[in-house]
Amino acid sequence: MNQQLPDHRRLGRALGFFDTDPLMGAGLPYWLPDGAVVRHTLEEYVRDAERRAGYRHVYSPALGKRELYEISGHWDHYRDDMYPPMKLGADEVVLRPSLCPHHALIYRSRPRSHRELPLRIAELGAMHRAELSGVLGGLTRVRAIHLNDAHIFCTLDQAVAEARDALELIARAYADLGIEAVRHRLSLPGAGGKYVDDPRLWRRATDLLREVLAEAGVAYEEAEGEAAFYGPKIDVQIADPAGREATLSTVQIDFHQPARFDLHYIGADGARHRPVMVHRSIIGSVERAVAHLLEAHGGALPAWLAPVQLAVLPVAEDQREQAAALVREAAALGLRAELAGPEEGTLGARVRAARLVPYQAVIGAREAGAGLAALRLRDGRRPGALPGGDLLARIAERVAARGTALWA
């Protein structure tokens, strides 16, 4: 590990975001309060973006019968990455490695009409993969994953537009999060028996994804051997500070699982038709997303995502009452604010301790007497002394706007 580069394992523990315990097991991190705040905020951001884009949210269990994954193809093609079955009465149940079979069952829970399509089902759900101990690391390779997943059931004519819109959602999220894609990859099957053997479906799905990328105006590279076992996918690649690439977000067009689960809808002609299944994830797993955010920003997360958004620092004990009142006002506006009083050290020491907090409000005798607070930004700028209400309104405006700009 290069100590000169931001490393999410070191940053996450130093900032109190997450940790592990041998009794919980390798690859099973737990989230501490500040990390939980970031995770919750990120999850709510994604859910809000999905709601605005017409998605409906569901919950499904993290267990399924082995038969479910035999139907989906996971048992034949993905078994080495799954946990072994557990005996439960006459059944064998498995910790799910993926959410898509569950969403296929939700789709087929009742008859569907063409008027319902596209049907966009989203879930931020848990899944489990039996990663070997040697590849586990921090939040990037874990055994319990919480995936921002969605499946769009649509007609063939709708598939390209839905996949293109998913790419736009991903690009918008990256802008708000202050992260960059280093490239887009069209992941294709390779040699060997790990892929579903249906060349016709592979060609159809690949042609559609090429059309999606062309319509989106996105440059891409093709990579054999990187596809999902059931179909090709668009991978949005990110890189850590050392230049190591990983996939964060994906968009897939799938003809395989609709056929395996015998999904259909009633068309305008009154006949049964097979839907297309578009898989997409805006930020991938919450674990990998937070790991990348920590490294991309060196721990200084965008203001809307930071666990503490405002640190209020009274210069002396005489200003504590005014500082506490400002913290209460900030909380009433939905801001995450904390008071750092003189008992925590000199003003300089407290300023340094809060160096990753986007906003610092210093209240000395002069500011307290005039109902002001001297604002300092994390990037070193000092907008000056502002009335408490105005200061909080300006901060709340920037937080609500999301993005990475600290000050207008």
Coordinates of C-alpha atoms in Angstrom, one line a residue:
M1 CA 0.0 0.0 0.0
N2 CA 1.4 3.3 -1.1
Q3 CA 1.0 5.7 1.9
Q4 CA 1.6 8.7 -0.4
L5 CA -1.7 8.0 -2.3
P6 CA -5.2 8.2 -0.7
D7 CA -6.2 4.7 0.4
H8 CA -9.8 4.2 1.4
R9 CA -8.9 1.6 4.0
R10 CA -6.6 4.0 5.9
L11 CA -9.0 7.0 5.4
G12 CA -12.1 5.0 6.3
R13 CA -10.6 3.9 9.6
A14 CA -9.0 7.3 10.4
L15 CA -12.3 9.1 9.8
G16 CA -14.4 6.5 11.6
F17 CA -16.4 5.4 8.6
F18 CA -16.0 1.6 8.9
D19 CA -14.0 -1.2 10.5
T20 CA -13.9 -5.0 10.7
D21 CA -13.8 -7.6 13.5
P22 CA -12.5 -11.1 13.2
L23 CA -15.6 -12.4 15.0
M24 CA -17.8 -11.0 12.2
G25 CA -15.4 -12.4 9.6
A26 CA -13.2 -11.2 6.8
G27 CA -14.9 -9.3 4.0
L28 CA -17.8 -8.3 6.3
P29 CA -17.1 -4.6 7.4
Y30 CA -19.4 -2.8 9.7
W31 CA -20.3 0.9 9.3
L32 CA -19.7 3.4 12.1
P33 CA -21.9 6.5 12.6
D34 CA -20.1 8.9 10.2
G35 CA -19.8 6.2 7.6
A36 CA -23.5 5.3 8.0
V37 CA -24.4 8.9 7.5
V38 CA -22.5 8.9 4.1
R39 CA -24.0 5.6 3.1
H40 CA -27.6 6.7 4.0
T41 CA -27.2 10.0 2.1
L42 CA -25.8 8.2 -0.9
E43 CA -28.7 5.7 -0.8
E44 CA -31.3 8.5 -0.5
Y45 CA -29.7 10.4 -3.4
V46 CA -30.0 7.3 -5.7
R47 CA -33.5 6.6 -4.6
D48 CA -34.5 10.2 -5.3
A49 CA -32.9 10.2 -8.7
E50 CA -34.7 6.9 -9.5
R51 CA -38.0 8.2 -8.4
R52 CA -37.6 11.2 -10.6
A53 CA -36.8 8.9 -13.5
G54 CA -39.9 6.9 -13.1
Y55 CA -38.6 3.9 -11.1
R56 CA -40.7 2.0 -8.6
H57 CA -38.9 0.7 -5.5
V58 CA -39.3 -2.8 -4.1
Y59 CA -37.8 -5.0 -1.4
S60 CA -36.9 -8.7 -1.9
P61 CA -35.3 -11.3 0.4
A62 CA -31.6 -12.0 0.4
L63 CA -32.3 -15.7 0.3
G64 CA -33.8 -17.8 -2.4
K65 CA -34.4 -21.5 -3.2
R66 CA -31.6 -23.2 -5.1
E67 CA -34.2 -23.9 -7.8
L68 CA -34.6 -20.1 -8.4
Y69 CA -30.9 -19.8 -9.4
E70 CA -31.1 -23.0 -11.4
I71 CA -33.8 -21.4 -13.5
S72 CA -31.9 -18.0 -13.8
G73 CA -28.7 -19.8 -14.8
H74 CA -26.6 -18.6 -11.9
W75 CA -26.3 -22.2 -10.5
D76 CA -24.8 -23.5 -13.7
H77 CA -22.6 -20.5 -14.6
Y78 CA -21.9 -18.7 -11.4
R79 CA -21.9 -21.4 -8.7
D80 CA -18.2 -21.0 -7.7
D81 CA -19.0 -17.5 -6.5
M82 CA -22.1 -18.5 -4.5
Y83 CA -22.3 -19.7 -0.9
P84 CA -23.2 -23.3 -0.5
P85 CA -26.9 -24.2 -0.1
M86 CA -28.4 -24.4 3.4
K87 CA -30.9 -27.2 4.2
L88 CA -34.2 -25.8 5.4
G89 CA -36.7 -28.6 5.8
A90 CA -37.2 -30.2 2.4
D91 CA -35.8 -27.1 0.6
E92 CA -32.3 -25.9 -0.1
V93 CA -31.9 -22.1 0.2
V94 CA -29.0 -20.0 -1.0
L95 CA -27.8 -16.5 -0.2
R96 CA -28.5 -14.6 -3.4
P97 CA -25.6 -13.6 -5.6
S98 CA -27.8 -11.2 -7.6
L99 CA -31.1 -9.4 -7.5
C100 CA -32.2 -10.0 -11.1
P101 CA -34.0 -13.4 -10.5
H102 CA -36.0 -11.9 -7.7
H103 CA -37.1 -9.0 -9.9
A104 CA -38.1 -11.4 -12.6
L105 CA -40.4 -13.1 -10.2
I106 CA -41.9 -9.7 -9.1
Y107 CA -42.5 -8.9 -12.8
R108 CA -44.3 -12.2 -13.4
S109 CA -46.4 -12.0 -10.1
R110 CA -49.4 -10.9 -12.2
P111 CA -50.3 -10.5 -15.9
R112 CA -48.7 -7.5 -17.6
S113 CA -50.0 -5.3 -20.4
H114 CA -48.0 -3.4 -23.0
R115 CA -49.5 -0.3 -21.4
E116 CA -47.4 -0.8 -18.3
L117 CA -44.1 -0.9 -20.2
P118 CA -41.5 0.2 -19.6
L119 CA -41.8 -1.1 -16.0
R120 CA -38.8 0.1 -14.0
I121 CA -38.1 -1.8 -10.8
A122 CA -35.4 -0.6 -8.5
E123 CA -33.9 -1.9 -5.2
L124 CA -30.9 -1.2 -3.0
G125 CA -30.5 -4.8 -1.9
A126 CA -28.1 -7.1 -0.2
M127 CA -26.4 -9.9 -2.0
H128 CA -23.6 -12.2 -1.1
R129 CA -20.6 -13.6 -2.9
A130 CA -18.1 -16.2 -1.7
E131 CA -15.0 -14.2 -2.3
L132 CA -11.7 -16.0 -1.5
S133 CA -9.8 -14.5 1.5
G134 CA -6.8 -13.6 -0.6
V135 CA -8.8 -11.1 -2.7
L136 CA -10.7 -9.3 0.1
G137 CA -9.8 -5.7 0.8
G138 CA -11.5 -2.8 2.6
L139 CA -14.8 -2.0 0.9
T140 CA -13.8 -2.9 -2.7
R141 CA -13.9 -6.7 -2.3
V142 CA -16.4 -7.8 0.3
R143 CA -18.6 -10.8 0.9
A144 CA -21.8 -8.9 1.7
I145 CA -22.7 -6.4 -1.0
H146 CA -25.4 -3.7 -1.1
L147 CA -26.1 -3.1 -4.7
N148 CA -28.0 -0.2 -6.3
D149 CA -29.8 -2.3 -8.8
A150 CA -32.7 -1.9 -11.2
H151 CA -34.3 -3.9 -13.9
I152 CA -36.4 -2.3 -16.7
F153 CA -38.9 -4.6 -18.4
C154 CA -39.7 -3.1 -21.8
T155 CA -40.5 -3.9 -25.4
L156 CA -37.7 -4.4 -27.9
D157 CA -38.4 -1.0 -29.4
Q158 CA -38.0 0.7 -26.0
A159 CA -34.8 -1.1 -25.0
V160 CA -32.2 1.3 -26.6
A161 CA -33.8 4.4 -25.2
E162 CA -34.1 2.9 -21.7
A163 CA -30.4 1.9 -21.7
R164 CA -29.4 5.3 -23.0
D165 CA -31.4 7.0 -20.3
A166 CA -29.6 4.8 -17.8
L167 CA -26.2 6.0 -19.1
E168 CA -27.4 9.6 -18.6
L169 CA -28.4 8.9 -15.0
I170 CA -25.0 7.5 -14.4
A171 CA -23.3 10.6 -15.9
R172 CA -25.4 12.9 -13.8
A173 CA -24.6 11.0 -10.6
Y174 CA -20.9 11.1 -11.3
A175 CA -21.1 14.9 -11.8
D176 CA -22.9 15.3 -8.5
L177 CA -20.4 13.0 -6.7
G178 CA -17.4 14.7 -8.2
I179 CA -16.0 11.5 -9.8
E180 CA -15.0 10.7 -13.3
A181 CA -15.3 7.7 -15.6
V182 CA -11.9 6.9 -17.2
R183 CA -13.5 4.9 -20.0
H184 CA -16.6 3.0 -21.1
R185 CA -16.2 -0.7 -22.0
L186 CA -18.4 -2.9 -24.0
S187 CA -17.9 -6.2 -22.3
L188 CA -18.3 -9.3 -24.5
P189 CA -18.1 -13.0 -24.0
G190 CA -14.9 -14.9 -24.3
A191 CA -13.8 -18.5 -24.8
G192 CA -14.9 -21.2 -22.4
G193 CA -18.2 -22.6 -21.0
K194 CA -19.0 -19.8 -18.5
Y195 CA -21.4 -18.1 -20.9
V196 CA -24.9 -19.0 -21.9
D197 CA -24.7 -20.8 -25.2
D198 CA -27.1 -18.9 -27.5
P199 CA -25.2 -17.0 -30.2
R200 CA -28.3 -15.4 -31.6
L201 CA -29.3 -13.7 -28.3
W202 CA -25.7 -12.5 -27.8
R203 CA -25.6 -10.9 -31.2
R204 CA -29.0 -9.2 -30.7
A205 CA -28.0 -7.8 -27.3
T206 CA -24.6 -6.7 -28.5
D207 CA -26.0 -4.9 -31.5
L208 CA -28.4 -3.0 -29.3
L209 CA -25.7 -1.9 -26.8
R210 CA -23.6 -0.7 -29.7
E211 CA -26.6 1.4 -30.8
V212 CA -27.0 2.7 -27.2
L213 CA -23.4 3.8 -27.1
A214 CA -23.6 5.5 -30.6
E215 CA -26.8 7.4 -29.6
A216 CA -25.2 8.5 -26.3
G217 CA -22.1 9.7 -28.2
V218 CA -19.9 7.7 -25.8
A219 CA -16.5 6.5 -27.0
Y220 CA -15.8 2.9 -25.9
E221 CA -13.5 -0.1 -26.1
E222 CA -14.6 -3.7 -26.6
A223 CA -13.3 -6.3 -24.2
E224 CA -13.7 -10.0 -24.6
G225 CA -14.2 -12.2 -21.6
E226 CA -15.8 -9.5 -19.4
A227 CA -19.5 -10.1 -20.1
A228 CA -22.0 -11.3 -17.6
F229 CA -22.7 -15.0 -18.1
Y230 CA -26.1 -14.2 -19.6
G231 CA -25.3 -11.2 -21.9
P232 CA -23.0 -8.3 -22.9
K233 CA -22.8 -5.2 -20.8
I234 CA -21.6 -1.6 -20.8
D235 CA -19.2 -1.1 -18.0
V236 CA -18.4 2.4 -16.7
Q237 CA -14.8 2.2 -15.5
I238 CA -13.2 4.2 -12.7
A239 CA -9.6 4.3 -11.5
D240 CA -8.1 4.6 -8.0
P241 CA -5.2 7.0 -7.3
A242 CA -2.7 4.3 -8.3
G243 CA -4.4 4.0 -11.7
R244 CA -6.0 0.6 -11.0
E245 CA -9.3 0.2 -12.9
A246 CA -12.5 -1.2 -11.6
T247 CA -16.1 -1.3 -12.8
L248 CA -18.5 0.9 -10.8
S249 CA -21.7 1.2 -12.9
T250 CA -23.2 -1.1 -15.6
V251 CA -25.9 -1.2 -18.2
Q252 CA -27.0 -4.5 -19.7
I253 CA -29.6 -5.7 -22.2
D254 CA -30.8 -9.3 -21.5
F255 CA -32.8 -11.6 -23.6
H256 CA -31.8 -14.7 -21.6
Q257 CA -33.6 -14.3 -18.2
P258 CA -37.0 -13.2 -19.7
A259 CA -36.9 -16.5 -21.6
R260 CA -35.8 -18.6 -18.7
F261 CA -38.6 -17.2 -16.5
D262 CA -41.1 -17.3 -19.3
L263 CA -41.9 -13.6 -18.9
H264 CA -44.5 -12.1 -21.2
Y265 CA -46.9 -9.2 -21.6
I266 CA -50.1 -8.8 -23.6
G267 CA -49.4 -6.6 -26.6
A268 CA -51.8 -4.2 -28.5
D269 CA -52.6 -7.2 -30.8
G270 CA -53.9 -9.2 -27.8
A271 CA -51.0 -11.7 -28.2
R272 CA -48.3 -12.7 -25.7
H273 CA -44.9 -11.1 -26.3
R274 CA -41.6 -11.5 -24.5
P275 CA -40.2 -8.4 -22.8
V276 CA -36.6 -7.3 -22.9
M277 CA -34.8 -6.9 -19.5
V278 CA -32.5 -4.0 -19.1
H279 CA -30.2 -4.3 -16.1
R280 CA -28.6 -1.1 -14.7
S281 CA -26.8 0.2 -11.7
I282 CA -26.1 3.9 -11.2
I283 CA -23.4 3.7 -8.5
G284 CA -22.8 -0.1 -8.4
S285 CA -22.4 -1.3 -4.8
V286 CA -22.5 1.2 -2.0
E287 CA -19.3 -0.3 -0.6
R288 CA -17.3 0.3 -3.8
A289 CA -18.8 3.7 -4.3
V290 CA -17.8 5.0 -0.8
A291 CA -14.3 3.5 -1.2
H292 CA -13.9 5.4 -4.5
L293 CA -15.3 8.6 -3.1
L294 CA -12.9 8.5 -0.2
E295 CA -9.9 8.1 -2.5
A296 CA -11.1 10.5 -5.2
H297 CA -11.6 13.3 -2.7
G298 CA -9.0 12.4 -0.2
G299 CA -11.7 12.2 2.5
A300 CA -13.0 15.7 1.7
L301 CA -16.4 14.6 0.4
P302 CA -18.7 17.0 -1.4
A303 CA -20.7 19.2 1.1
W304 CA -24.0 17.4 0.5
L305 CA -22.4 14.0 1.3
A306 CA -20.1 15.0 4.1
P307 CA -21.0 13.4 7.5
V308 CA -20.5 16.8 9.2
Q309 CA -21.3 19.7 7.0
L310 CA -20.7 22.6 9.4
A311 CA -18.4 22.9 12.4
V312 CA -19.3 25.8 14.7
L313 CA -16.3 27.0 16.7
P314 CA -16.8 29.5 19.6
V315 CA -13.5 31.2 20.3
A316 CA -14.1 31.2 24.1
E317 CA -16.6 29.8 26.5
D318 CA -18.4 33.1 26.5
Q319 CA -19.6 32.4 22.9
R320 CA -20.8 28.8 23.6
E321 CA -24.5 29.8 23.9
Q322 CA -24.5 31.6 20.5
A323 CA -22.6 28.7 18.9
A324 CA -25.1 26.1 20.3
A325 CA -28.0 28.2 19.0
L326 CA -26.4 28.2 15.5
V327 CA -26.0 24.4 15.6
R328 CA -29.7 24.1 16.6
E329 CA -30.8 26.3 13.7
A330 CA -28.6 24.3 11.3
A331 CA -30.2 21.1 12.4
A332 CA -33.7 22.6 11.9
L333 CA -32.7 23.2 8.3
G334 CA -31.6 19.6 7.9
L335 CA -27.9 20.4 8.0
R336 CA -25.4 18.2 9.9
A337 CA -23.7 20.5 12.3
E338 CA -21.5 20.0 15.3
L339 CA -20.1 22.3 18.0
A340 CA -16.4 22.2 18.7
G341 CA -15.9 24.1 21.9
P342 CA -12.7 25.4 23.7
E343 CA -12.5 22.2 25.7
E344 CA -11.3 20.5 22.5
G345 CA -8.2 22.7 22.2
T346 CA -7.1 26.1 20.9
L347 CA -9.0 27.6 18.0
G348 CA -6.1 26.7 15.6
A349 CA -6.2 23.1 16.8
R350 CA -9.9 22.9 16.3
V351 CA -9.7 24.5 12.8
R352 CA -7.1 21.8 11.8
A353 CA -9.2 19.0 13.3
A354 CA -12.2 20.1 11.2
R355 CA -10.1 20.6 8.0
L356 CA -12.3 18.1 6.1
V357 CA -15.5 19.7 7.1
P358 CA -16.8 21.8 4.2
Y359 CA -17.8 24.8 6.3
Q360 CA -16.5 26.3 9.6
A361 CA -18.3 29.1 11.5
V362 CA -16.1 30.9 14.0
I363 CA -17.8 33.0 16.6
G364 CA -15.7 35.4 18.7
A365 CA -16.8 38.2 21.0
R366 CA -17.3 40.6 18.1
E367 CA -19.4 38.2 16.0
A368 CA -21.4 37.1 19.0
G369 CA -22.3 40.7 19.9
A370 CA -23.5 41.4 16.3
G371 CA -25.3 38.1 15.7
L372 CA -22.7 37.1 13.1
A373 CA -20.4 34.1 12.4
A374 CA -17.1 34.3 10.5
L375 CA -17.3 31.7 7.7
R376 CA -14.3 29.6 6.5
L377 CA -14.5 27.2 3.7
R378 CA -12.6 24.0 3.5
D379 CA -10.6 25.1 0.5
G380 CA -9.2 28.1 2.4
R381 CA -11.6 30.8 1.3
R382 CA -13.1 33.2 3.9
P383 CA -16.4 34.7 2.7
G384 CA -16.4 36.9 5.8
A385 CA -18.7 37.4 8.7
L386 CA -22.4 36.8 7.9
P387 CA -25.6 36.9 10.0
G388 CA -26.3 33.4 11.2
G389 CA -29.5 33.0 9.3
D390 CA -28.0 34.1 6.0
L391 CA -24.9 31.9 6.5
L392 CA -27.1 28.8 7.1
A393 CA -29.4 29.6 4.1
R394 CA -26.4 29.9 1.8
I395 CA -25.0 26.6 3.0
A396 CA -28.4 24.9 2.8
E397 CA -28.7 26.1 -0.8
R398 CA -25.4 24.6 -1.8
V399 CA -26.2 21.3 -0.1
A400 CA -29.6 21.1 -1.8
A401 CA -27.9 21.8 -5.1
R402 CA -25.6 18.9 -4.6
G403 CA -22.6 19.0 -6.9
T404 CA -19.1 19.9 -5.7
A405 CA -19.1 23.7 -5.6
L406 CA -18.7 24.9 -2.0
W407 CA -19.8 28.5 -2.5
A408 CA -21.7 30.3 -5.2

